[in-house]
Tab-separated table of C-alpha atoms in Angstrom:
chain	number	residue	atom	x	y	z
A	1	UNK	CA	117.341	75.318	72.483
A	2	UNK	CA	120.648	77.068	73.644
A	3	UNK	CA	119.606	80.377	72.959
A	4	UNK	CA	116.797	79.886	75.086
A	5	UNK	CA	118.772	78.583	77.869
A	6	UNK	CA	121.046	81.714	77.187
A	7	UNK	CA	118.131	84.185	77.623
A	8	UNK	CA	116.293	82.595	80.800
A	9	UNK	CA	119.919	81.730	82.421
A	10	UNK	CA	120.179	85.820	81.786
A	11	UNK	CA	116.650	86.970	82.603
A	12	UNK	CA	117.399	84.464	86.255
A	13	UNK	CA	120.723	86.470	86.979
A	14	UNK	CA	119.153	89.769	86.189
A	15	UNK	CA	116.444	89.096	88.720
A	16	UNK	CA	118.459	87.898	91.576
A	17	UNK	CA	120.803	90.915	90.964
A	18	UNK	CA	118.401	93.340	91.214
A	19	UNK	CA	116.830	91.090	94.440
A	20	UNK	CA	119.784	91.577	95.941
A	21	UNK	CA	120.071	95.307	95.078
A	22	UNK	CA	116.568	96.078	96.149
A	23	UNK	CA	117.157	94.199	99.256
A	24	UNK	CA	120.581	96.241	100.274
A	25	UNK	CA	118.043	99.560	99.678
A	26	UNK	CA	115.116	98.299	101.683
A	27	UNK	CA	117.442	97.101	104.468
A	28	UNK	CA	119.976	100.896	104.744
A	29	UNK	CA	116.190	102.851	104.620
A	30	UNK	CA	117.299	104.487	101.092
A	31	UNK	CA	113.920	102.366	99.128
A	32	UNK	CA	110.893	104.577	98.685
A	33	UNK	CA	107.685	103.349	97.410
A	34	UNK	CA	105.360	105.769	94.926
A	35	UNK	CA	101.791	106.599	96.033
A	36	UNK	CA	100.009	107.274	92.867
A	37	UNK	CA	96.699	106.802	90.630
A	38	UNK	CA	96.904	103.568	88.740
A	39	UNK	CA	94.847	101.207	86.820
A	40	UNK	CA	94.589	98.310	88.232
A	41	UNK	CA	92.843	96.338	85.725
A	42	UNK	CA	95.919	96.873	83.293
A	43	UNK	CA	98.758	96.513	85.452
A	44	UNK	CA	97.037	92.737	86.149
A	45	UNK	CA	96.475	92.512	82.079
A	46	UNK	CA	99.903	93.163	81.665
A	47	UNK	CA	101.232	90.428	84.449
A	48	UNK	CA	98.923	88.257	83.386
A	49	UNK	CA	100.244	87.933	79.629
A	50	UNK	CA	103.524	87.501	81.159
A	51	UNK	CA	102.235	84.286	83.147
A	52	UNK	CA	100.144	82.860	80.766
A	53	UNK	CA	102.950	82.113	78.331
A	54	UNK	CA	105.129	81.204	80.729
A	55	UNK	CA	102.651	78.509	82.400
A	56	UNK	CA	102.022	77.369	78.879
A	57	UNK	CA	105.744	76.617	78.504
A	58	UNK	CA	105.468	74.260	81.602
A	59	UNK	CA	102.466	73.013	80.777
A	60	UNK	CA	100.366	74.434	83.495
A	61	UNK	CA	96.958	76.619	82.906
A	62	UNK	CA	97.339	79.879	84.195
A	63	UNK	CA	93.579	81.702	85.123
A	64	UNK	CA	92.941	85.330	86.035
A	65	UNK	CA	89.149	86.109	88.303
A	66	UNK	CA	87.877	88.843	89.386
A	67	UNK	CA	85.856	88.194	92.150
A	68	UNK	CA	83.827	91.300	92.206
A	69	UNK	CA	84.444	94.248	90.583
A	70	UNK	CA	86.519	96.549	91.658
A	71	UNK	CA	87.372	100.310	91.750
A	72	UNK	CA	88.706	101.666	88.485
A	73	UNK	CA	91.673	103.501	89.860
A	74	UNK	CA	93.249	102.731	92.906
A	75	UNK	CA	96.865	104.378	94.314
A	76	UNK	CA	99.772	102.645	95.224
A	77	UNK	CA	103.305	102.552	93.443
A	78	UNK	CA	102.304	100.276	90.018
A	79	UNK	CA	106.407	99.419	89.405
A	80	UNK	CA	106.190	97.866	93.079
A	81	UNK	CA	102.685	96.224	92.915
A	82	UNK	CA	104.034	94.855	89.508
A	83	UNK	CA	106.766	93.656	91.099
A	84	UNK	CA	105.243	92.212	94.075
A	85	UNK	CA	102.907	90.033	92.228
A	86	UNK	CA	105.303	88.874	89.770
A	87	UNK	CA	107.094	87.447	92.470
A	88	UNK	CA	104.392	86.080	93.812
A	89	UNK	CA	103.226	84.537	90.258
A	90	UNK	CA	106.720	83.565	89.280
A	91	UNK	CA	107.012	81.400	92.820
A	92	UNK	CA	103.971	79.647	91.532
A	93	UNK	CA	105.062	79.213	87.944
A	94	UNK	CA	108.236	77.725	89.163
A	95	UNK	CA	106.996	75.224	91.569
A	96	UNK	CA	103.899	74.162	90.541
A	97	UNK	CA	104.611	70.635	88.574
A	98	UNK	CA	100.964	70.354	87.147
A	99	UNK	CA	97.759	71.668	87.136
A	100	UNK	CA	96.394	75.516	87.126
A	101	UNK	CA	97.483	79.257	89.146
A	102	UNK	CA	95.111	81.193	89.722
A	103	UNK	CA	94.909	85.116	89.646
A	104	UNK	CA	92.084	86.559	92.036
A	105	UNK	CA	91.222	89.963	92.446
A	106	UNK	CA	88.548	91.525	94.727
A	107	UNK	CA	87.587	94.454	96.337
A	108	UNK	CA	86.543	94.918	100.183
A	109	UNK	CA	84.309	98.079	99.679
A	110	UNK	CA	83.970	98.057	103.583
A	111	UNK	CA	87.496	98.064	104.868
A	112	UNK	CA	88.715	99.773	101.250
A	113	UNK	CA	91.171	96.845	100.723
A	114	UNK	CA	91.793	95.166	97.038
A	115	UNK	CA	93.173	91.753	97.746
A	116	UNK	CA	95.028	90.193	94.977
A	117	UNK	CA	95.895	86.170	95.852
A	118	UNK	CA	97.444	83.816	93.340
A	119	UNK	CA	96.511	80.287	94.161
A	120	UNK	CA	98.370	76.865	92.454
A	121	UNK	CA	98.335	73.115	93.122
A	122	UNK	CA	101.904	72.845	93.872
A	123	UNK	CA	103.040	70.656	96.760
A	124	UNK	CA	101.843	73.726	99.623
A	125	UNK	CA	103.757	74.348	102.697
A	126	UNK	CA	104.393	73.075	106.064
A	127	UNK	CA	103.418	75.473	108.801
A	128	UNK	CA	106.885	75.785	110.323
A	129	UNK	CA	107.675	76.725	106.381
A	130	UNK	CA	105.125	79.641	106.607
A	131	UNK	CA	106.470	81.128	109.600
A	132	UNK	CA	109.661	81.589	108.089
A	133	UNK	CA	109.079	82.303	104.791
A	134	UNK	CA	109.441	86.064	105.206
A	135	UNK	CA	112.620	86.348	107.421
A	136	UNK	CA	116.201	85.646	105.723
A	137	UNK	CA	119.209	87.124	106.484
A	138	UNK	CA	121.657	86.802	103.163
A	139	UNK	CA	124.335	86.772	105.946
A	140	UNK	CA	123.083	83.880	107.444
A	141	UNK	CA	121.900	81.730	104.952
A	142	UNK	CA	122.938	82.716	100.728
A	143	UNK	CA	120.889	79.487	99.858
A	144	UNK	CA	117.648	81.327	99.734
A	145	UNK	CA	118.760	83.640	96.902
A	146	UNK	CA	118.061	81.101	94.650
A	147	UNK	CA	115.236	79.891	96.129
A	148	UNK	CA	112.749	82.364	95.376
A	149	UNK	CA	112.989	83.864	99.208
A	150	UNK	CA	114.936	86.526	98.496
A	151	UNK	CA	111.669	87.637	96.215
A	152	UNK	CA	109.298	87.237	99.545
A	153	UNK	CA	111.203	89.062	101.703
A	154	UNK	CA	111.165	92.312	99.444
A	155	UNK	CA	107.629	91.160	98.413
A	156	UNK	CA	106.341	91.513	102.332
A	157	UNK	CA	108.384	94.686	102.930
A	158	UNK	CA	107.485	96.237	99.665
A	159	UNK	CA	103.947	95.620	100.373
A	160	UNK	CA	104.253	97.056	104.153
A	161	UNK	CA	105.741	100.379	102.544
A	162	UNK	CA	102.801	100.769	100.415
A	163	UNK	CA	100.308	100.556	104.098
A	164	UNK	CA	99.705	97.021	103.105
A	165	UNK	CA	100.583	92.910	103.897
A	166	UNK	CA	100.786	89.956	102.034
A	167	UNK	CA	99.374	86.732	104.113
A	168	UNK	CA	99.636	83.039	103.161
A	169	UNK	CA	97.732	79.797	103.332
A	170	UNK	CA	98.881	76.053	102.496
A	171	UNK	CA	98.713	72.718	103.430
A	172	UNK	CA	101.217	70.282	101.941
A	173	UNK	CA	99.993	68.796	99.113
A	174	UNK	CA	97.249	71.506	98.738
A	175	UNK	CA	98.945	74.546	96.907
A	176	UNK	CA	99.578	77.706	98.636
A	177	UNK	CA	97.692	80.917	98.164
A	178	UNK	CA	99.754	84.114	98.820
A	179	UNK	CA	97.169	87.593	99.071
A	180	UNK	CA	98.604	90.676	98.614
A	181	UNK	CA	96.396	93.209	100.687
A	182	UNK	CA	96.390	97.147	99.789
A	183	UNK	CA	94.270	99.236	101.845
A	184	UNK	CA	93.203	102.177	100.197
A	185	UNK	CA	92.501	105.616	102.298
């Protein structure tokens, strides 16, 4: 039981660290993003083994969909996209109570757009909540680093450096759904 502690107390620290760090980069203009080939297909394999053990641990189901299919390669930076979503799943591993997150993946052939969402039943957010969700200033207000914020922030300007956006929609007591949007030229 204590060596568990131990190792997710760790893994916790390790991740607001490099939050922090990544942050600091983004905000002097020294963070680049890749533009590359990737398979998409196992980059979401590979997050979604991650999640599925981890919701298990909580006791929530953890579901992966594609919607449609979807182009075998797309470009983007994978360590980012990675990154972006895991944020985005770990946020809905960590407070959801009960019930099931949901990985979707689909392709908009017409504007060339794969849109990645990850839905729970968690307790959703007010609109005021939404709005700011995406602006923090660690100057400010050092609360959110623990909050999971910290992780939006550099989720929203990791996804604009890679020509894309991540949107939200919740009501409370309705789950949220955050999309991550990557156009394609």
């Amino acid at each position: 039981v204590y060596k568990r502690l131990i190792v997710d107390s760790s893994s916790l620290l390790l991740g607001v660290s490099n939050n922090i760090l990544d942050y600091s980069k983004i905000e002097a203009g020294k963070f680049t993003v890749e533009i590359i080939p990737l398979d998409i297909t196992l980059l979401i394999s590979r997050l979604a083994s991650e999640f599925i053990e981890k919701s298990d641990q909580r006791g929530l189901t953890f579901t992966v969909e594609y919607l449609n299919p979807i182009p075998s390669e797309i470009v983007g930076d994978p360590t980012r996209i990675f990154q972006v979503l895991w944020n985005l799943c770990d946020n809905a591993v960590k407070f959801t109570r009960m019930g099931v997150i949901t990985l979707e993946i689909s392709w908009n052939d017409d504007a060339k757009q794969l849109r990645v969402s990850v839905k729970d039943t968690g307790p959703g957010l007010s609109k005021s909540r939404v709005v700011k969700l995406f602006f923090v200033s660690l100057q400010r207000d050092a609360s959110v680093v623990g909050e999971g914020c910290l992780g939006l922030v550099i989720s929203k300007r990791l996804a604009s450096m890679m020509g894309g956006d991540i949107v939200v929609e919740s009501q409370l007591r309705q789950g949220c759904k955050f999309t991550l949007l990557l156009d394609q030229k």
